[in-house]
Amino acid sequence: MSMNEVQWDETVDVVVLGSGAAGMSAALTCHFEGLRALLLEKTDRIGGSTAVSGGAVWIPLNPGSAGAGHGDDTFEQVWEYLRRTVGDASSPDMLRAYLDNGPAMVEYLQARGALALAARQYSPDYYPDRPGASLGGRAMDPLPFDGRRLGAHFKELRDPLKEFVVLGGMMVNVTDVYHLLGAWRSPKSFWHGGKRVLAYWLDRLRGHHRGTRLLLGNALAAWLFHAVLRERIPYRLNTPARRLHRDAQGRVVGVEAVQGGTVRRIRALRGVVVATGGFPWDAELRAACYPQPTGPWSMAPEGNRGEGIGLAREAGAVMGTGHVSPAFWAPVSLWRKADGTVVRYPHLVWDRAKPGLIAVNRRGERFVNESASYHEFVSVMYRGGPAPDIPAWLICDHAFIETWGLGLALPGGRPRQHLMADGYLIRAATMPDLAARLGLDPERLAATVERYNGMAARGEDTDFGKGSTAYNRYLGDPAHQPNACLRPLGRGPYYAVEVVAGDIGTAHGIRTDERARALDAQGRPVPGLFVAGNDMQSVMGGAYPGPGITLGPALTFGWVAGRALAADDF
């Protein structure tokens, strides 16, 4: 069907596919620049992967870094760090576009009330021992958001992961967790935790389906969604796109979508932005692009099935190349319930770095610095020899699980029998018994624990360097010295949880230029087609230099796409 034959149901300037950080950034920027934008979301909730994420936004040289005590950071330092971590996995033009536009994006959206971010005073980059790394200022966090400001639309915001709330719907950050765990040991913690719990129950008594104090990525999505509502930008839920229309010259001129069972053809005078969240739940693409073994282990929303990438490819765009990883990895444990449902838990920053835990492979041997970043941890799992170290097991003693918990097993004597009954949490009175239950060589596991305990007693892991970097220690227990991440495994009973190679989203996507324009096989822009977020080939090339290197680029290149569409010179 040619463009002249298309019967358009409506006309706007820009259609944006996907309502995560990238999509809402693009839609808001188009709107602020005077364009008519329409936001289409295929699921019944706003927020995409952003709403269930940790919410960190990595924007070096951001407007708040000086106030956080890092005003001495420079472009040259950031560039050197990226050269040492990303290397040739991404083009210099894309990296420079990101560094140039990121701070401007923050200023632009914050000035218009669409974002509220604060730079972290202390938050080491993930490889702090490499030249150019910083101990803070580059990562930003969204300020808490009061969900009541969304009114009736609060229920349209995607809920956070159930595993990251307490009492059935109360969001907490690391500070809250420490206070809640210490509520009976400290009047200060009792007061802090008591206020949080009281406010939560008041929310529930007022009829809210969960707590209205929004944090992390849920707060980030809420800030953006609130601006969408305030600016009256039209959006449609349950409206999947199924085709991009092109004219005779190959320009993308509109979208065919399905709303309420009815096909609607929407003309886009300026263009279309694809930001649908990548392909972590597309089994075919995952099998083709991921290393093996892989499985349905992603923490991204299950709606992220690569449709946006498919639409872009059908319109002439191609996938990027040269990346070092197709996804952003995280070790994930799987609770397979008796009713057949599966709960996935990402071991990101809470348990692995704490003192008194080790990770072992199928040979019963340690293979990794347990306190490395989640991406690095799984990268090492895949590099294992002679075969990948998948699955692996996190092992701890009784004192550890009572203090910190282990995955879905909560600390402080909370019920765990249901997790043991379903085989998620393995418990044994002795280490040989634990080895037998895990199918490991008991003598080799005993030798591994003995060697680890000797190093832990001395406070230095000479095998893998657990606790040897500022990032490791940042996630450890600062009260435990001389190494915040090392303690010998003590008395039993002992506990273990199996982890697999999960992810928090894809890094392999559509190749774009520095203006977020989708490129064809000859490296030419596909007219009228822009891509951002995890549908876009990662500007980091699948490397993971620091916290927030997915949301930072998502917001930035959504903004870049909006500005380019408004300029109308593409």
XYZ file of C-alpha atoms in Angstrom:
570
model
C 0.000 0.000 0.000
C 1.562 3.331 -0.994
C 1.385 6.404 1.205
C -1.299 7.903 -1.036
C -3.434 4.812 -0.512
C -3.129 4.770 3.283
C -6.274 5.917 5.018
C -4.885 7.738 8.037
C -7.046 7.717 11.154
C -5.170 10.622 12.717
C -2.110 12.773 12.210
C 0.546 13.946 14.667
C 4.113 15.166 14.301
C 5.843 12.306 16.122
C 4.795 8.841 17.266
C 6.842 7.356 20.123
C 6.728 3.601 20.705
C 7.411 2.629 24.317
C 6.892 4.415 27.631
C 10.137 3.831 29.511
C 12.719 6.521 30.196
C 13.779 6.756 26.544
C 10.244 6.963 25.173
C 8.987 9.502 27.685
C 12.163 11.580 27.324
C 11.614 11.693 23.559
C 7.892 12.488 23.823
C 8.432 15.230 26.397
C 11.258 16.817 24.414
C 9.196 16.823 21.222
C 6.362 18.447 23.144
C 8.582 21.085 24.752
C 9.968 21.872 21.308
C 6.493 22.559 19.968
C 5.663 19.251 18.285
C 2.571 17.117 18.675
C 3.738 13.801 20.108
C 1.727 10.633 20.669
C 3.014 7.946 23.045
C 2.013 4.326 22.369
C 2.537 1.587 24.963
C 1.715 -2.030 24.171
C 1.166 -3.108 27.801
C -1.358 -1.862 30.338
C 1.230 0.079 32.378
C 3.512 3.075 31.908
C 7.210 2.880 32.764
C 8.723 -0.144 31.043
C 12.020 -1.445 32.430
C 12.655 1.942 34.033
C 9.869 1.478 36.568
C 11.339 -1.777 37.912
C 14.987 -0.684 37.823
C 17.335 0.666 40.459
C 16.894 4.102 38.916
C 20.559 5.160 38.781
C 21.448 7.519 35.921
C 25.141 7.723 34.931
C 25.748 11.203 33.544
C 29.390 12.311 33.912
C 29.920 16.060 34.352
C 26.265 16.489 35.280
C 25.003 19.776 36.773
C 24.963 18.353 40.307
C 28.433 16.802 40.396
C 30.158 19.936 41.699
C 27.661 20.267 44.526
C 28.316 16.639 45.418
C 32.007 17.432 45.834
C 33.264 16.311 42.423
C 33.703 19.571 40.572
C 37.245 18.562 39.635
C 36.027 15.818 37.286
C 36.921 16.529 33.654
C 35.979 15.365 30.193
C 39.526 14.030 29.767
C 39.217 11.883 32.886
C 35.857 10.453 31.806
C 37.163 9.813 28.312
C 40.175 7.962 29.673
C 37.957 5.822 31.878
C 35.666 4.928 28.975
C 38.672 4.142 26.826
C 39.810 1.697 29.524
C 36.400 0.096 30.033
C 34.496 0.379 26.754
C 37.449 0.527 24.388
C 36.571 -0.239 20.779
C 33.164 -1.721 21.614
C 31.523 1.621 20.780
C 32.399 4.352 18.309
C 34.107 7.533 19.555
C 31.377 9.607 17.880
C 28.641 7.901 19.888
C 30.528 8.172 23.167
C 31.281 11.835 22.567
C 27.620 12.501 21.698
C 26.616 10.880 24.967
C 29.086 12.855 27.080
C 28.251 16.124 25.310
C 24.475 15.743 25.499
C 23.961 14.028 28.860
C 24.511 17.085 31.090
C 22.452 19.269 28.726
C 19.610 16.734 28.866
C 19.569 16.841 32.672
C 19.479 20.646 32.734
C 16.766 20.771 30.051
C 14.369 18.256 31.611
C 14.937 19.418 35.176
C 14.312 23.040 34.205
C 10.925 21.943 32.840
C 9.989 19.865 35.885
C 10.191 16.530 34.080
C 13.131 15.195 36.123
C 14.485 15.602 39.638
C 17.910 14.021 40.020
C 20.599 14.308 42.690
C 24.251 13.396 42.137
C 25.655 10.781 44.501
C 28.384 12.067 46.779
C 30.028 8.663 47.038
C 29.410 5.984 44.423
C 32.515 4.434 42.877
C 32.555 3.543 39.208
C 32.482 -0.225 38.729
C 36.209 -0.399 37.876
C 37.603 2.196 40.291
C 41.166 0.986 39.925
C 41.305 1.949 36.229
C 42.619 5.334 35.081
C 39.995 8.062 34.916
C 37.580 6.374 37.342
C 35.663 8.453 39.857
C 34.484 7.742 43.392
C 31.322 9.790 43.005
C 29.403 12.544 41.279
C 28.801 10.748 37.970
C 25.848 8.647 39.130
C 22.566 10.390 39.868
C 19.428 9.180 41.630
C 15.829 10.322 41.210
C 14.401 12.152 44.185
C 11.515 10.358 45.902
C 8.153 10.948 44.266
C 4.754 11.128 45.953
C 2.544 8.791 43.954
C -0.542 10.706 45.073
C 0.491 13.441 42.636
C -0.502 11.094 39.802
C -4.086 10.947 41.050
C -6.134 8.191 39.462
C -3.289 7.555 37.022
C -1.158 6.111 39.854
C -2.536 2.678 38.995
C -1.291 3.095 35.412
C 2.341 3.289 36.566
C 4.086 -0.080 36.460
C 4.609 -1.431 39.979
C 8.137 -2.165 41.220
C 9.268 -5.759 41.534
C 7.516 -7.452 44.449
C 10.879 -8.728 45.647
C 12.021 -5.123 46.250
C 9.150 -4.008 48.448
C 8.290 -4.942 52.017
C 4.936 -5.480 53.701
C 3.397 -6.165 50.313
C 3.922 -2.755 48.734
C 6.274 -0.434 50.644
C 9.277 0.735 48.650
C 12.565 0.976 50.543
C 16.080 2.123 49.760
C 19.342 0.892 51.283
C 19.120 3.382 54.147
C 15.599 2.206 54.984
C 16.709 -1.432 54.949
C 19.546 -0.820 57.394
C 17.187 1.019 59.749
C 14.477 -1.631 59.496
C 16.981 -4.401 60.227
C 18.275 -2.466 63.228
C 14.925 -1.216 64.516
C 15.139 -3.188 67.772
C 18.770 -2.273 68.404
C 18.718 1.491 67.910
C 16.165 4.166 68.906
C 17.170 6.136 65.798
C 16.491 3.145 63.553
C 13.234 2.398 65.366
C 12.065 5.970 64.769
C 13.132 5.945 61.093
C 11.558 2.569 60.367
C 8.433 3.339 62.390
C 7.723 6.504 60.390
C 8.104 4.628 57.117
C 5.816 1.782 58.180
C 3.174 4.129 59.591
C 3.102 6.201 56.405
C 2.760 3.030 54.350
C -0.210 1.702 56.320
C -1.891 5.088 56.121
C -1.545 4.876 52.334
C -3.207 1.477 52.338
C -5.999 2.667 54.640
C -6.652 5.520 52.191
C -7.292 2.944 49.485
C -3.996 2.982 47.555
C -2.970 -0.378 46.149
C 0.592 0.176 47.421
C 2.707 2.761 49.189
C 2.830 6.192 47.570
C 6.452 6.948 48.520
C 8.123 6.037 45.244
C 11.864 5.436 45.013
C 14.512 4.181 42.579
C 13.431 3.596 38.986
C 9.785 3.752 39.973
C 10.326 7.348 41.065
C 12.167 8.152 37.833
C 9.298 6.784 35.743
C 6.814 8.667 37.949
C 8.573 12.032 37.471
C 8.461 11.584 33.697
C 4.879 10.281 33.696
C 3.740 13.189 35.854
C 5.187 15.601 33.289
C 3.425 13.710 30.481
C 0.134 14.096 32.357
C 0.762 17.729 33.271
C 1.595 18.641 29.674
C -1.402 16.637 28.427
C 0.688 14.617 26.014
C -1.648 11.939 24.643
C -0.699 8.342 25.436
C -2.404 5.037 24.817
C -1.991 1.834 26.763
C -2.638 -1.653 25.372
C -1.788 -0.343 21.911
C 0.924 -2.430 20.236
C 2.436 -1.209 16.978
C 2.535 -3.809 14.236
C 3.932 -1.948 11.245
C 5.862 1.163 10.215
C 4.571 2.834 7.032
C 7.095 4.235 4.541
C 6.599 6.413 1.510
C 7.973 5.804 -1.993
C 11.335 7.301 -0.993
C 11.647 4.977 2.002
C 10.861 7.580 4.645
C 9.017 6.357 7.743
C 5.768 8.330 7.733
C 3.488 6.566 10.163
C 2.568 3.662 12.402
C -0.062 0.975 12.202
C -1.191 -0.005 15.684
C -3.954 -2.044 17.283
C -6.111 -0.426 19.929
C -8.990 -2.295 21.507
C -8.948 -4.800 18.667
C -9.196 -2.030 16.060
C -6.403 -1.227 13.628
C -5.452 2.443 13.629
C -3.093 4.102 11.145
C -1.355 7.129 12.596
C 0.503 9.517 10.344
C 3.750 10.961 11.737
C 4.712 14.127 9.877
C 8.202 14.320 11.388
C 8.983 10.721 12.248
C 8.796 7.784 14.653
C 10.882 7.011 17.755
C 11.266 3.330 18.615
C 11.987 2.728 22.324
C 10.282 -0.536 23.243
C 12.873 -2.026 25.601
C 14.983 -4.465 23.608
C 14.550 -8.203 23.153
C 15.341 -10.057 26.445
C 12.110 -12.056 26.212
C 12.368 -12.992 22.531
C 13.528 -16.613 22.685
C 14.638 -16.688 19.043
C 16.736 -13.529 19.193
C 18.158 -14.495 22.571
C 19.209 -17.900 21.229
C 20.848 -16.237 18.227
C 22.587 -13.390 20.084
C 23.302 -14.573 23.635
C 26.126 -16.910 24.623
C 25.025 -20.339 25.798
C 23.549 -21.503 28.048
C 20.722 -19.019 28.280
C 17.105 -19.151 29.293
C 14.108 -17.081 30.321
C 16.131 -15.490 33.103
C 15.726 -11.766 32.425
C 14.613 -9.260 35.058
C 13.184 -6.955 32.360
C 9.391 -6.869 31.916
C 8.150 -9.853 29.932
C 6.624 -7.491 27.394
C 10.105 -6.629 26.111
C 10.097 -9.063 23.212
C 11.928 -7.178 20.494
C 8.930 -5.987 18.453
C 10.369 -2.498 18.113
C 13.645 -3.867 16.806
C 11.701 -6.033 14.361
C 9.731 -3.053 13.066
C 12.911 -1.013 12.625
C 14.611 -3.831 10.718
C 11.592 -4.234 8.445
C 11.927 -0.510 7.671
C 15.542 -0.968 6.583
C 17.537 -0.472 9.796
C 20.259 -2.932 10.816
C 21.629 -4.234 14.087
C 24.863 -2.856 15.501
C 28.142 -4.763 15.650
C 31.351 -4.796 17.652
C 29.799 -5.057 21.102
C 31.496 -7.075 23.857
C 28.204 -8.332 25.286
C 24.652 -8.601 23.895
C 23.088 -7.890 27.285
C 23.632 -6.258 30.648
C 24.159 -9.225 32.937
C 23.067 -10.012 36.490
C 23.208 -13.275 38.459
C 19.621 -14.382 39.019
C 18.176 -17.003 41.322
C 14.922 -18.759 40.411
C 12.219 -19.735 42.875
C 10.123 -22.369 41.120
C 6.932 -22.495 43.106
C 4.839 -25.604 43.540
C 2.111 -24.083 41.350
C 4.552 -23.803 38.422
C 5.172 -20.060 38.590
C 8.735 -18.782 38.685
C 9.963 -15.826 40.738
C 13.269 -14.321 39.612
C 15.577 -12.486 41.995
C 18.580 -10.444 40.780
C 21.613 -10.541 43.056
C 22.683 -6.985 42.316
C 24.175 -5.117 45.264
C 22.873 -6.542 48.535
C 24.230 -9.992 49.427
C 27.223 -10.967 47.258
C 29.666 -8.365 48.582
C 28.908 -8.880 52.260
C 31.448 -10.708 54.454
C 30.788 -14.416 54.945
C 29.599 -15.487 51.474
C 31.334 -17.336 48.651
C 30.335 -18.339 45.125
C 31.326 -21.751 43.783
C 30.958 -23.526 40.447
C 30.074 -27.123 39.645
C 33.612 -28.171 40.598
C 33.027 -26.819 44.099
C 35.604 -24.079 43.554
C 35.479 -20.316 43.780
C 35.760 -18.719 40.350
C 35.019 -15.016 40.760
C 35.330 -11.980 42.989
C 31.908 -12.245 44.595
C 31.730 -8.481 45.170
C 32.360 -7.588 41.521
C 29.605 -5.764 39.668
C 26.614 -7.872 38.666
C 27.582 -7.531 34.995
C 31.161 -8.592 35.656
C 30.023 -11.529 37.803
C 28.029 -13.068 34.950
C 30.711 -12.180 32.392
C 33.085 -14.338 34.448
C 30.466 -17.101 34.634
C 30.431 -17.215 30.837
C 34.232 -17.156 30.626
C 34.542 -20.236 32.837
C 36.432 -23.211 31.568
C 36.265 -25.792 30.209
C 32.543 -24.859 30.173
C 30.683 -21.814 31.489
C 30.218 -21.739 35.254
C 26.441 -21.858 34.906
C 24.795 -22.580 37.234
C 26.785 -21.497 40.250
C 25.913 -21.352 43.935
C 26.098 -18.654 46.571
C 26.989 -20.239 49.910
C 26.864 -18.715 53.387
C 26.702 -19.693 57.045
C 23.930 -19.221 59.579
C 25.262 -15.921 60.931
C 25.293 -14.461 57.424
C 21.719 -15.345 56.526
C 20.461 -14.061 59.868
C 22.266 -10.760 59.298
C 21.907 -10.147 55.560
C 19.587 -12.774 54.133
C 20.326 -14.612 50.895
C 18.338 -13.755 47.781
C 14.654 -14.211 48.547
C 15.468 -15.616 51.992
C 15.077 -12.688 54.365
C 17.266 -12.071 57.433
C 16.355 -11.899 61.097
C 14.738 -15.322 61.520
C 11.966 -14.656 59.038
C 10.171 -17.695 57.583
C 12.197 -19.647 55.015
C 10.600 -23.080 55.123
C 8.554 -22.385 51.980
C 11.737 -21.559 50.053
C 13.406 -24.755 51.269
C 10.336 -26.850 50.467
C 10.403 -25.617 46.863
C 14.136 -26.214 46.511
C 15.112 -22.544 46.189
C 17.058 -22.384 49.444
C 19.250 -25.374 50.257
C 20.044 -25.929 53.940
C 22.418 -28.451 55.479
C 23.856 -28.943 58.946
C 27.417 -29.512 57.717
C 29.459 -28.517 54.686
C 29.769 -32.164 53.459
C 25.990 -32.478 53.695
C 25.588 -29.243 51.716
C 27.985 -30.520 49.041
C 25.953 -33.708 48.744
C 22.713 -31.767 48.363
C 24.265 -29.566 45.656
C 25.890 -32.482 43.838
C 29.394 -31.152 44.491
C 32.592 -32.978 45.406
C 32.641 -32.700 49.244
C 36.433 -32.828 49.526
C 36.910 -30.114 46.920
C 34.273 -27.885 48.506
C 35.877 -28.411 51.923
C 39.270 -27.426 50.482
C 37.706 -24.339 48.868
C 36.141 -23.226 52.159
C 39.345 -23.903 54.085
C 41.416 -21.820 51.673
C 38.863 -19.000 51.638
C 38.622 -18.969 55.421
C 42.384 -18.639 55.757
C 42.453 -15.640 53.431
C 39.386 -14.113 55.075
C 40.994 -14.372 58.507
C 43.967 -12.402 57.151
C 41.650 -9.876 55.452
C 43.057 -10.361 51.939
C 41.659 -12.450 49.085
C 44.778 -13.226 47.076
C 42.817 -15.469 44.694
C 40.112 -13.118 43.391
C 40.511 -9.836 45.241
C 37.171 -9.706 47.050
C 37.106 -6.389 48.884
C 40.177 -5.062 47.081
C 38.517 -2.068 45.357
C 36.521 0.935 46.493
C 33.470 -0.414 44.665
C 33.742 -3.767 46.479
C 34.020 -2.097 49.875
C 31.178 0.314 49.050
C 28.837 -2.707 48.935
C 30.379 -4.549 51.888
C 29.884 -4.074 55.621
C 31.825 -0.967 56.697
C 31.655 -2.109 60.320
C 33.606 -5.253 59.503
C 37.368 -4.759 59.381
C 40.024 -5.088 58.095
C 38.119 -6.082 54.939
C 34.466 -5.041 54.592
C 33.815 -7.973 52.245
C 35.673 -10.850 53.913
C 34.806 -13.037 56.881
C 35.467 -16.757 57.357
C 32.455 -19.041 57.026
C 31.672 -20.051 60.601
C 29.299 -22.505 62.181
C 26.426 -24.149 60.384
C 23.798 -24.716 59.385
C 24.881 -23.650 55.908
C 22.744 -22.298 53.107
C 23.021 -22.113 49.324
C 21.109 -20.567 46.452
C 21.650 -21.453 42.795
C 22.260 -18.581 40.387
C 22.125 -18.493 36.588
C 23.222 -15.984 33.935
C 20.356 -13.516 33.977
C 20.163 -10.008 32.584
C 18.515 -6.659 33.246
C 18.110 -5.811 29.545
C 19.752 -6.080 26.155
C 22.743 -4.108 24.877
C 22.575 -5.340 21.270
C 20.189 -3.272 19.179
C 19.624 -1.087 16.154
C 22.662 0.781 14.912
C 22.235 4.546 15.165
C 24.273 7.674 14.619
C 24.990 10.350 17.203
C 21.561 11.966 16.537
C 19.744 8.701 17.380
C 18.836 8.150 13.704
C 18.502 4.489 12.727
C 21.064 3.445 10.118
C 20.778 1.044 7.194
C 23.322 -1.488 5.948
C 25.238 1.244 4.109
C 25.435 3.400 7.216
C 22.848 5.878 5.938
C 20.020 7.213 8.133
C 16.622 5.646 7.540
C 14.577 8.829 7.020
C 12.082 9.504 9.771
C 13.224 6.638 12.038
C 14.856 7.178 15.432
C 15.787 4.619 18.079
C 16.603 5.023 21.778
C 16.808 2.980 24.968
C 17.551 -0.738 24.837
C 16.270 -0.977 21.256
C 19.391 1.012 20.344
C 22.845 -0.534 20.096
C 24.359 0.284 23.485
C 26.549 3.371 23.461
C 28.695 1.374 25.901
C 28.974 -1.525 23.473
C 27.743 -3.972 26.091
C 30.367 -2.897 28.642
C 29.242 -1.713 32.089
C 31.431 1.106 33.434
C 29.188 2.296 36.260
C 25.717 2.470 37.820
C 23.087 3.853 35.473
C 24.701 3.257 32.073
C 21.371 2.054 30.677
C 19.094 4.821 31.961
C 21.640 7.575 31.343
C 21.858 6.849 27.600
C 18.103 6.132 27.416
C 17.200 9.570 28.718
C 19.968 11.242 26.739
C 19.285 9.753 23.316
C 15.523 10.060 23.785
C 16.209 13.772 24.296
C 18.608 13.855 21.343
C 15.966 12.236 19.123
C 13.347 14.765 20.219
C 15.646 17.695 19.510
C 16.585 16.309 16.099
C 12.934 15.788 15.158
C 12.151 19.359 16.186
C 15.074 20.693 14.143
C 13.583 19.052 11.033
C 16.941 19.037 9.256
C 17.535 15.319 9.320
